Coordinates of N, CA and C in Angstrom, one line a residue:
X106 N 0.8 -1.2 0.0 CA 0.0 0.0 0.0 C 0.9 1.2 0.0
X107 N 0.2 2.0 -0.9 CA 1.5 3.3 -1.0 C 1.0 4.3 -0.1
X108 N 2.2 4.7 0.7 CA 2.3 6.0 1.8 C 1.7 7.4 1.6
X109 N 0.6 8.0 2.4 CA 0.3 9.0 1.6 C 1.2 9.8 2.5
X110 N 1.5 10.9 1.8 CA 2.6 11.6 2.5 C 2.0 12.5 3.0
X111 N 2.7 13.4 4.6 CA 1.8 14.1 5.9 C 2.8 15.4 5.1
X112 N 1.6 16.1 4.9 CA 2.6 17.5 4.6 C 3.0 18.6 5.9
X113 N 4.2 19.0 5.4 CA 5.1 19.7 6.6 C 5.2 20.9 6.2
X114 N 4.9 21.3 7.8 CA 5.0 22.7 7.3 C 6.7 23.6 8.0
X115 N 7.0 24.1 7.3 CA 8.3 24.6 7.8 C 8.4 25.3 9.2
X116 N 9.6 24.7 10.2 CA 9.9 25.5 11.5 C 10.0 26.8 11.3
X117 N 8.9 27.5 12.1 CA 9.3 28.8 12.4 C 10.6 29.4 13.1
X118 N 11.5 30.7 12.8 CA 12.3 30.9 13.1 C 11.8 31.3 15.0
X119 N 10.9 32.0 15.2 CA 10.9 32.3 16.1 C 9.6 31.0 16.8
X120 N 9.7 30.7 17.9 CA 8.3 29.5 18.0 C 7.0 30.1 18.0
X121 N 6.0 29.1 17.9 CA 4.9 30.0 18.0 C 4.3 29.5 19.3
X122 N 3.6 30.4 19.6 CA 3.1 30.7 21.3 C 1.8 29.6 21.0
X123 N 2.1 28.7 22.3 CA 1.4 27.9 22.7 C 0.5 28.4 23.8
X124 N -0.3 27.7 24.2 CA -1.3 28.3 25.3 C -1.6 26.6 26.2
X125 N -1.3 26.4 27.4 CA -1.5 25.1 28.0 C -2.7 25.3 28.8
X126 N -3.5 24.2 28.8 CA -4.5 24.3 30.0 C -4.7 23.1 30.4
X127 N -5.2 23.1 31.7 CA -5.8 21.8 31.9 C -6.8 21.0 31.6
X128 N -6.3 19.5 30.8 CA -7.6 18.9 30.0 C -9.4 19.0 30.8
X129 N -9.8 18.9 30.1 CA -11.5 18.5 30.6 C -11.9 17.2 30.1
X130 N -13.1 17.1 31.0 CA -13.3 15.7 30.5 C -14.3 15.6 28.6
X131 N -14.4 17.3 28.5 CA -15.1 17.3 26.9 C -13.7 17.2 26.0
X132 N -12.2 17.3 26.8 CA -11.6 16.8 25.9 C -11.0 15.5 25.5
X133 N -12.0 14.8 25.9 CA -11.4 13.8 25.5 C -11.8 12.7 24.0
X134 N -12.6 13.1 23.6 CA -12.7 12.6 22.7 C -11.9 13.2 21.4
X135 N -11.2 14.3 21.4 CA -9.4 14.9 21.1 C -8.2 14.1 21.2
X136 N -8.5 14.0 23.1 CA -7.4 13.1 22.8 C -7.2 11.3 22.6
X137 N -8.2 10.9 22.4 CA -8.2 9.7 21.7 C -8.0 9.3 20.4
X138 N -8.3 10.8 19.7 CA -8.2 10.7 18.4 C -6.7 11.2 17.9
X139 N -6.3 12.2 18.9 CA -4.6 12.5 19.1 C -3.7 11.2 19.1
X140 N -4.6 10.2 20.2 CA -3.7 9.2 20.3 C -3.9 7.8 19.0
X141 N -5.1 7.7 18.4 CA -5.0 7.1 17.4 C -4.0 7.2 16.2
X142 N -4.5 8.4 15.7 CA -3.8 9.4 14.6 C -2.0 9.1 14.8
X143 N -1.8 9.1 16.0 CA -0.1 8.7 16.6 C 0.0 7.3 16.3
X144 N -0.9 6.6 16.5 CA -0.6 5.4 16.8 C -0.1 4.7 14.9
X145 N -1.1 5.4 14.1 CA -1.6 4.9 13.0 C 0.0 5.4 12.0
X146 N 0.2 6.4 13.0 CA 1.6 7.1 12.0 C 2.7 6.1 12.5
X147 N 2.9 5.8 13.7 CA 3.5 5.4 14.3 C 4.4 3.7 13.6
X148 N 2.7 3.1 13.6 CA 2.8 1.8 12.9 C 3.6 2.1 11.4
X149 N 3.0 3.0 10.5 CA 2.9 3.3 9.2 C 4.7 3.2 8.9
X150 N 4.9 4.6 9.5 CA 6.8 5.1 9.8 C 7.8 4.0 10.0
X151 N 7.4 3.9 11.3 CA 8.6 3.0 12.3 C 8.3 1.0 12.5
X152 N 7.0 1.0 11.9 CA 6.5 -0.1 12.4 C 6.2 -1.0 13.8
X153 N 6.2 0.1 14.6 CA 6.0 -0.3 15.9 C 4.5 -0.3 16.2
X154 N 3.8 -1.1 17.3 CA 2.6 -1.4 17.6 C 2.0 -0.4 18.8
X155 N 3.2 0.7 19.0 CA 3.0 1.9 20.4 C 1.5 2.3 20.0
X156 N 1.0 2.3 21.3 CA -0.9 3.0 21.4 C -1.6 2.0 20.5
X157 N -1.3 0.8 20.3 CA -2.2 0.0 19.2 C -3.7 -0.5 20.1
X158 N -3.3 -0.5 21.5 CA -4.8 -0.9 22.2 C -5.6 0.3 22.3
X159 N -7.0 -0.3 22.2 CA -8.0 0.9 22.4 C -7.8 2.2 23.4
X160 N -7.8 3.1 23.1 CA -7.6 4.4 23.8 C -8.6 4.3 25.4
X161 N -7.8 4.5 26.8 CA -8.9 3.9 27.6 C -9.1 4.8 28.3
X162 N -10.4 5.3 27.9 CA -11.2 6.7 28.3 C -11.4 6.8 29.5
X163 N -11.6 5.3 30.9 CA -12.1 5.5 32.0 C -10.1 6.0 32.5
X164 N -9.4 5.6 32.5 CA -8.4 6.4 32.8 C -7.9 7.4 32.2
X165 N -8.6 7.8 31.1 CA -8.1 9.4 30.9 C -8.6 10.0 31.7
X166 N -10.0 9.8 32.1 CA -10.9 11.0 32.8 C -10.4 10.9 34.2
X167 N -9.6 9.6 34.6 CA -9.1 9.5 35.6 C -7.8 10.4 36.3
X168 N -7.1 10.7 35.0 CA -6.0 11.7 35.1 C -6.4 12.9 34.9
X169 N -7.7 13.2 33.6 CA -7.9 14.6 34.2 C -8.6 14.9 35.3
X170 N -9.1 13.9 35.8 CA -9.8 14.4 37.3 C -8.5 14.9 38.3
X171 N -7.4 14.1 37.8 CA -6.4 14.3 39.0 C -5.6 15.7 38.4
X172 N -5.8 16.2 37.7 CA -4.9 17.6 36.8 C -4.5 17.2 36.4
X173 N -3.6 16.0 36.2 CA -2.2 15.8 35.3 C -2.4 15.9 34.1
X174 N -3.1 15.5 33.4 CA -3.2 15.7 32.1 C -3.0 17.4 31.3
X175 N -2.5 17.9 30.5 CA -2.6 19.0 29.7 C -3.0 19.2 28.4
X176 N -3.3 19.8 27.8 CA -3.6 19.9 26.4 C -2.9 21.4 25.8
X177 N -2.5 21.4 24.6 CA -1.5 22.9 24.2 C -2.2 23.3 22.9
X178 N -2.3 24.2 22.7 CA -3.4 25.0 21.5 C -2.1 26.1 21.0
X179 N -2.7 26.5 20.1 CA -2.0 27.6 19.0 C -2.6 28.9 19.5
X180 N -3.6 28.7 20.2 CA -4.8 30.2 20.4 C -5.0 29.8 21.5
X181 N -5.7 31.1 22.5 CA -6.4 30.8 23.7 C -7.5 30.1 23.9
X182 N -7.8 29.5 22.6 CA -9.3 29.2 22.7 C -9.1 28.0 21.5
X183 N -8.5 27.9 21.5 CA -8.3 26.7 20.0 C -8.0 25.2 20.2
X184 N -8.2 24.5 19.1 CA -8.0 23.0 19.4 C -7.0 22.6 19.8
X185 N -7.1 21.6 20.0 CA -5.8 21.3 21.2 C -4.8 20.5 19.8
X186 N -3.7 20.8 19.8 CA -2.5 20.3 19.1 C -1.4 19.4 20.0
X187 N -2.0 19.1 20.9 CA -0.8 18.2 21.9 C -1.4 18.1 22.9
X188 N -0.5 17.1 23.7 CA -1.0 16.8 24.9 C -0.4 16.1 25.3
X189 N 0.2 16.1 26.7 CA 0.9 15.9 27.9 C 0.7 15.2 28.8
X190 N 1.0 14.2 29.7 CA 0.3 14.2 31.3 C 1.5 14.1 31.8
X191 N 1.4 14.8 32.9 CA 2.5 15.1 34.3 C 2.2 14.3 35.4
X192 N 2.5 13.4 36.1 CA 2.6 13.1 37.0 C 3.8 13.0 38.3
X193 N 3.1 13.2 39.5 CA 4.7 13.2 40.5 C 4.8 12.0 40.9
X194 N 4.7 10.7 40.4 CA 5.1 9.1 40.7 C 5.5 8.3 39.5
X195 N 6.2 7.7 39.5 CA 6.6 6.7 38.4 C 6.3 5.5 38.9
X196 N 6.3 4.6 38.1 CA 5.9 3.1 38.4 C 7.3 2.1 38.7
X197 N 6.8 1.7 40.2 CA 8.0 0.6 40.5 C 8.4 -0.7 40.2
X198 N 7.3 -1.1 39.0 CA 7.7 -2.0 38.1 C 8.9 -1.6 37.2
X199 N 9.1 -0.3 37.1 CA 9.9 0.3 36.1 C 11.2 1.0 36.5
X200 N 11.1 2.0 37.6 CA 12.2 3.0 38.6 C 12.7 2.0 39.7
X201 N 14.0 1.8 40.0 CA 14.2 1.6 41.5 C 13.7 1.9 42.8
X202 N 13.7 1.9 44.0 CA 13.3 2.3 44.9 C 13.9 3.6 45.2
X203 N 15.7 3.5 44.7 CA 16.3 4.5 45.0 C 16.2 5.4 44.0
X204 N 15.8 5.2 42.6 CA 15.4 6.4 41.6 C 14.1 7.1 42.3
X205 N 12.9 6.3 42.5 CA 11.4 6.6 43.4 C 12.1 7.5 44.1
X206 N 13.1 7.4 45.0 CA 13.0 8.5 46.0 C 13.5 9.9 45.5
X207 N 13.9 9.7 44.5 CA 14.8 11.0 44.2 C 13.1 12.4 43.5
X208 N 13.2 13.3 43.8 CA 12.2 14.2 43.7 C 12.1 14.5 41.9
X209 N 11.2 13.6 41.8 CA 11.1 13.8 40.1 C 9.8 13.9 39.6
X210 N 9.8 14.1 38.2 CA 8.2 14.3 37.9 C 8.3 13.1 36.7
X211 N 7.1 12.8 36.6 CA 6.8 11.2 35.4 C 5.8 12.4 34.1
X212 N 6.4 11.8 33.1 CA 5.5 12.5 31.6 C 4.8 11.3 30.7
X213 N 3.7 11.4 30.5 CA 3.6 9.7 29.9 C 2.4 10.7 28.8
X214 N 1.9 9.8 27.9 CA 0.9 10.2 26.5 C 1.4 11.5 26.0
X215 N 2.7 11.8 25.5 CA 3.1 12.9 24.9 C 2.6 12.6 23.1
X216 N 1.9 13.7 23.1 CA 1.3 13.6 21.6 C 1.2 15.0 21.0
X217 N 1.8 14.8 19.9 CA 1.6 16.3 19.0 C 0.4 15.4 17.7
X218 N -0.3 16.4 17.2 CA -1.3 16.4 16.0 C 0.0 16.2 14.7
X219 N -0.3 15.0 14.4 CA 0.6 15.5 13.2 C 0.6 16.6 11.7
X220 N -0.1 17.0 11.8 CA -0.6 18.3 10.7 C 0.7 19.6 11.3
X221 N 0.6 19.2 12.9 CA 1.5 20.6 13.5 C 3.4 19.7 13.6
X222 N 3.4 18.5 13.2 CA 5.0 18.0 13.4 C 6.1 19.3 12.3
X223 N 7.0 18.9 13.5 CA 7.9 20.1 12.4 C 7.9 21.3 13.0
X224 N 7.1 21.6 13.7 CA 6.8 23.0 14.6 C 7.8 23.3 15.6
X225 N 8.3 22.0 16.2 CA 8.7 22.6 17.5 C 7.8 22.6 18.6
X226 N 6.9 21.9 18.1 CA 5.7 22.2 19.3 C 5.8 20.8 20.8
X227 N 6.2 19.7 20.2 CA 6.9 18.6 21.0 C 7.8 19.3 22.1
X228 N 8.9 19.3 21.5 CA 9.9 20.0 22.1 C 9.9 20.8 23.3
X229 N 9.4 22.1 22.8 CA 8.7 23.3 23.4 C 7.8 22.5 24.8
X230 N 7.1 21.6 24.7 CA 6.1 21.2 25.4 C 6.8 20.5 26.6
X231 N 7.7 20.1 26.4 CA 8.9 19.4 26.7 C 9.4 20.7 27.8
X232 N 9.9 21.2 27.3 CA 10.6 21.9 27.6 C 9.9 22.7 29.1
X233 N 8.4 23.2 28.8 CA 7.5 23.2 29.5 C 7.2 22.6 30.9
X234 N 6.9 21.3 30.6 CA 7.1 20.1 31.5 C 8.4 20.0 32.4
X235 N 9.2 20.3 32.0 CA 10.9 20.5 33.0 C 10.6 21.8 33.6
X236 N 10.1 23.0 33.1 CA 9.9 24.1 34.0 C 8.7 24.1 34.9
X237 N 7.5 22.8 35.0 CA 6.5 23.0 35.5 C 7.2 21.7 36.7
X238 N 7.9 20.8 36.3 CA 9.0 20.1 37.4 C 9.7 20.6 38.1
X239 N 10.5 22.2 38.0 CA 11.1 22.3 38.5 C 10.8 23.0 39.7
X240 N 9.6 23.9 39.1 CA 8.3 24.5 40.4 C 8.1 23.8 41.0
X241 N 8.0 22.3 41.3 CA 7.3 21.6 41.6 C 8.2 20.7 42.6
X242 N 9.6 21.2 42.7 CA 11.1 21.0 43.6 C 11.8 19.2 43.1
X243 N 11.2 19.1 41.6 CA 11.6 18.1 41.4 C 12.8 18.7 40.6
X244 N 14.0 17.9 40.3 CA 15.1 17.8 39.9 C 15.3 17.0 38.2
X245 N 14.4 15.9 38.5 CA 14.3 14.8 36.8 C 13.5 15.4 36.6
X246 N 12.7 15.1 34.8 CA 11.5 15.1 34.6 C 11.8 13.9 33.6
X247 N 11.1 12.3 34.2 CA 11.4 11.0 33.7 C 10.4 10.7 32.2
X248 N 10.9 9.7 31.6 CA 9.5 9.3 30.8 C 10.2 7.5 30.7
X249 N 9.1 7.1 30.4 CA 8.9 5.8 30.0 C 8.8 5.5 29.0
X250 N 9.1 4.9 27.7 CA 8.9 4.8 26.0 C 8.8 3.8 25.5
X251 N 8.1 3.7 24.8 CA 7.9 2.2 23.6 C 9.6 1.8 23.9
X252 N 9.1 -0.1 24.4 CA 10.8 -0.3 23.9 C 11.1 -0.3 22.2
X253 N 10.3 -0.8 21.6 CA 10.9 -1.0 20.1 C 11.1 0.1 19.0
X254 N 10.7 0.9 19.7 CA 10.1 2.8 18.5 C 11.8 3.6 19.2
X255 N 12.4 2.7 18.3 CA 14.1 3.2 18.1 C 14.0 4.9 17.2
X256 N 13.3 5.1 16.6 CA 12.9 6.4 16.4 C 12.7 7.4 17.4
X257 N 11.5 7.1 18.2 CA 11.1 7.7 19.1 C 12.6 8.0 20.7
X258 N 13.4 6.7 20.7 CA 14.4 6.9 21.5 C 15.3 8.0 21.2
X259 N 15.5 8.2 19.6 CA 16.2 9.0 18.9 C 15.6 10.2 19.0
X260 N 14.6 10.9 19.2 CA 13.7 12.0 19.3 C 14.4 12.2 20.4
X261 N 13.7 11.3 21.4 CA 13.9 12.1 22.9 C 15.3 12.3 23.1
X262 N 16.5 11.1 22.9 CA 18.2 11.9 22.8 C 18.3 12.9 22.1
X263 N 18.1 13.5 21.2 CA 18.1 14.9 20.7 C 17.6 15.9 21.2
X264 N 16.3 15.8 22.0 CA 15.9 16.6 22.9 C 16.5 16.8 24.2
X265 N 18.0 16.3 24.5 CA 18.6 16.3 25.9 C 17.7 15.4 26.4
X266 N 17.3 14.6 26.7 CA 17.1 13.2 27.3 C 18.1 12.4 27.5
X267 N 18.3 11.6 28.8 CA 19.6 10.6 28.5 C 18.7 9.1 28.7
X268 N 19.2 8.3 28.2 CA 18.7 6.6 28.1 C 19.3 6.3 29.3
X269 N 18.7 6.2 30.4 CA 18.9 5.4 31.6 C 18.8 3.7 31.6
X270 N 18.3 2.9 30.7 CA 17.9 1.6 30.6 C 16.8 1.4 30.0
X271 N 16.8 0.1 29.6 CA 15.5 -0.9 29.0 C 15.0 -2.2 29.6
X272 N 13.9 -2.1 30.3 CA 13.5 -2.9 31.2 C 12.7 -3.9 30.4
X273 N 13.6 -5.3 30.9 CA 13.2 -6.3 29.7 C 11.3 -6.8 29.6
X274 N 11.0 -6.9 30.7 CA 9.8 -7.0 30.8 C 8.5 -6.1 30.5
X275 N 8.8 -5.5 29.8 CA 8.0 -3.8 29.8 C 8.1 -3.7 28.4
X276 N 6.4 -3.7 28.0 CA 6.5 -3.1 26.3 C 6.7 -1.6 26.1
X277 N 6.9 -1.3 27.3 CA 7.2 0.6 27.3 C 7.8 0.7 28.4
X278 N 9.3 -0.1 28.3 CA 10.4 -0.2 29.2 C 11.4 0.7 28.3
X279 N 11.7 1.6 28.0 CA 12.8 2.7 27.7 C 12.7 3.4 28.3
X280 N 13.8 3.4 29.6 CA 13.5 4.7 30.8 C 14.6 6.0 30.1
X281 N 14.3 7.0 30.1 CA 14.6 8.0 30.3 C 14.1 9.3 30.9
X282 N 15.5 10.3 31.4 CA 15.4 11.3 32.2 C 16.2 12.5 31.6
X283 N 15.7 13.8 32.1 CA 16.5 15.4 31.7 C 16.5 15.4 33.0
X284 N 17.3 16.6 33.2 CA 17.1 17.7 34.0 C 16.1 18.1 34.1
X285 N 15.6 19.5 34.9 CA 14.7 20.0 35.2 C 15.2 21.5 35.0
X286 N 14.4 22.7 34.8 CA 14.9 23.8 34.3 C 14.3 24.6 35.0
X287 N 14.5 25.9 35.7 CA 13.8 27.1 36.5 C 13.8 28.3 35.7
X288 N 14.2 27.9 34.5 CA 13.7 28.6 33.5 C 12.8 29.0 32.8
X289 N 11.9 29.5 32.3 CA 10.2 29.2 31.7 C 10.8 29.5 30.5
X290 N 9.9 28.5 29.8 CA 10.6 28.5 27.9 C 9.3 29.9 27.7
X291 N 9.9 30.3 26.5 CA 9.3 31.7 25.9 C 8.4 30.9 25.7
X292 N 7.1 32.1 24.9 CA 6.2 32.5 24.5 C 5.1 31.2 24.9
X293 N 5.0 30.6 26.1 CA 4.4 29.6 26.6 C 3.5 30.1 27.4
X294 N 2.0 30.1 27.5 CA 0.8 30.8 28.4 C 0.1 29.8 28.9
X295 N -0.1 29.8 29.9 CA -1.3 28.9 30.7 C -2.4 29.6 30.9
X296 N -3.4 28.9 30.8 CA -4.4 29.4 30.5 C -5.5 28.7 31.5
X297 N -5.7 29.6 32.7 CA -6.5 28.9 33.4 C -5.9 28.4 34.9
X298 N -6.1 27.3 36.0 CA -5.0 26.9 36.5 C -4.6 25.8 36.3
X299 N -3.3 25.6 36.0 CA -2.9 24.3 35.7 C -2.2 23.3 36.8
X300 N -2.9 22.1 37.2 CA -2.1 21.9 38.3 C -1.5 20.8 38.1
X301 N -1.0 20.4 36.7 CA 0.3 19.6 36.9 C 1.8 19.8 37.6

């Protein structure tokens, strides 16, 4: 079957101002389709099976009840082009006890709209997430990743991530960690309160 090709639009020199807020539960039917859409490129690209199970709505609404979840728009008022969840626990099937103890923050369902790839908008969101860790007196900001989406590992090392390990048992055993930044990346607005 031939590839239809995702058109790209060229990085802006300067970024373009994102606006974050805290998901609702009306956004969720966004982000299941965020997460399909990922999943479907995912397969297509790299051939990995990352996000191939049904999207599970009773624990999204579960994370936005808890704030963690975020959503990132182009406008204060606009569709959501990404989306985030922050959490302050990692899973001990995955972290040591002595990683657990260290003051970190966990990032899991990172998704950009692919129409906006190319942007910087990943990144930037990224970047986001380390300044909203660092408020937050953690020092990491960890993630978890498809083990076999060797692309996706290659993303996040380019983004300053370092490959801490690959946990054999774990279909989303690729631990990695950054720093944490007390810096606030430019032209980034919250909109609303956000309590990741």
């Amino acid at each position: 079957m031939p590839r239809t090709p995702v058109p790209r639009t060229p990085v802006p020199r300067t970024p373009v101002p994102l606006y974050v807020r805290a998901a609702v539960p009306a956004d969720l039917p966004r982000l299941a389709a965020l997460r399909a859409e990922a999943a479907a490129w995912i397969a297509l690209e790299h051939g990995s099976a990352q996000w191939s199970a049904p999207y599970d709505a009773e624990r999204g609404l579960t994370l936005i009840a808890r704030g963690a979840t975020v959503v990132a728009a182009l406008a204060p008022q606009g569709e959501a082009v990404a989306t985030v969840t922050l959490r302050p626990t990692g899973s001990p099937r995955l972290w040591s006890g002595e990683e657990l103890a260290r003051p970190a923050r966990y990032v899991s369902s990172f998704t950009v709209d692919r129409r906006y790839a190319g942007r910087g908008i990943g990144a930037r969101l990224g970047d986001w997430a380390a300044w909203r860790a660092a408020r937050a007196g953690a020092g990491l900001l960890r993630a978890n990743v498809w083990s076999d989406n060797a692309a996706l590992h290659a993303y996040y090392r380019a983004q300053g991530w370092r490959w801490v390990r690959t946990v054999a048992h774990s279909r989303s055993g690729a631990l990695f960690e950054r720093a944490t930044s007390a810096v606030a990346p430019p032209r980034i607005h919250e909109a609303g309160r956000v309590r990741a």
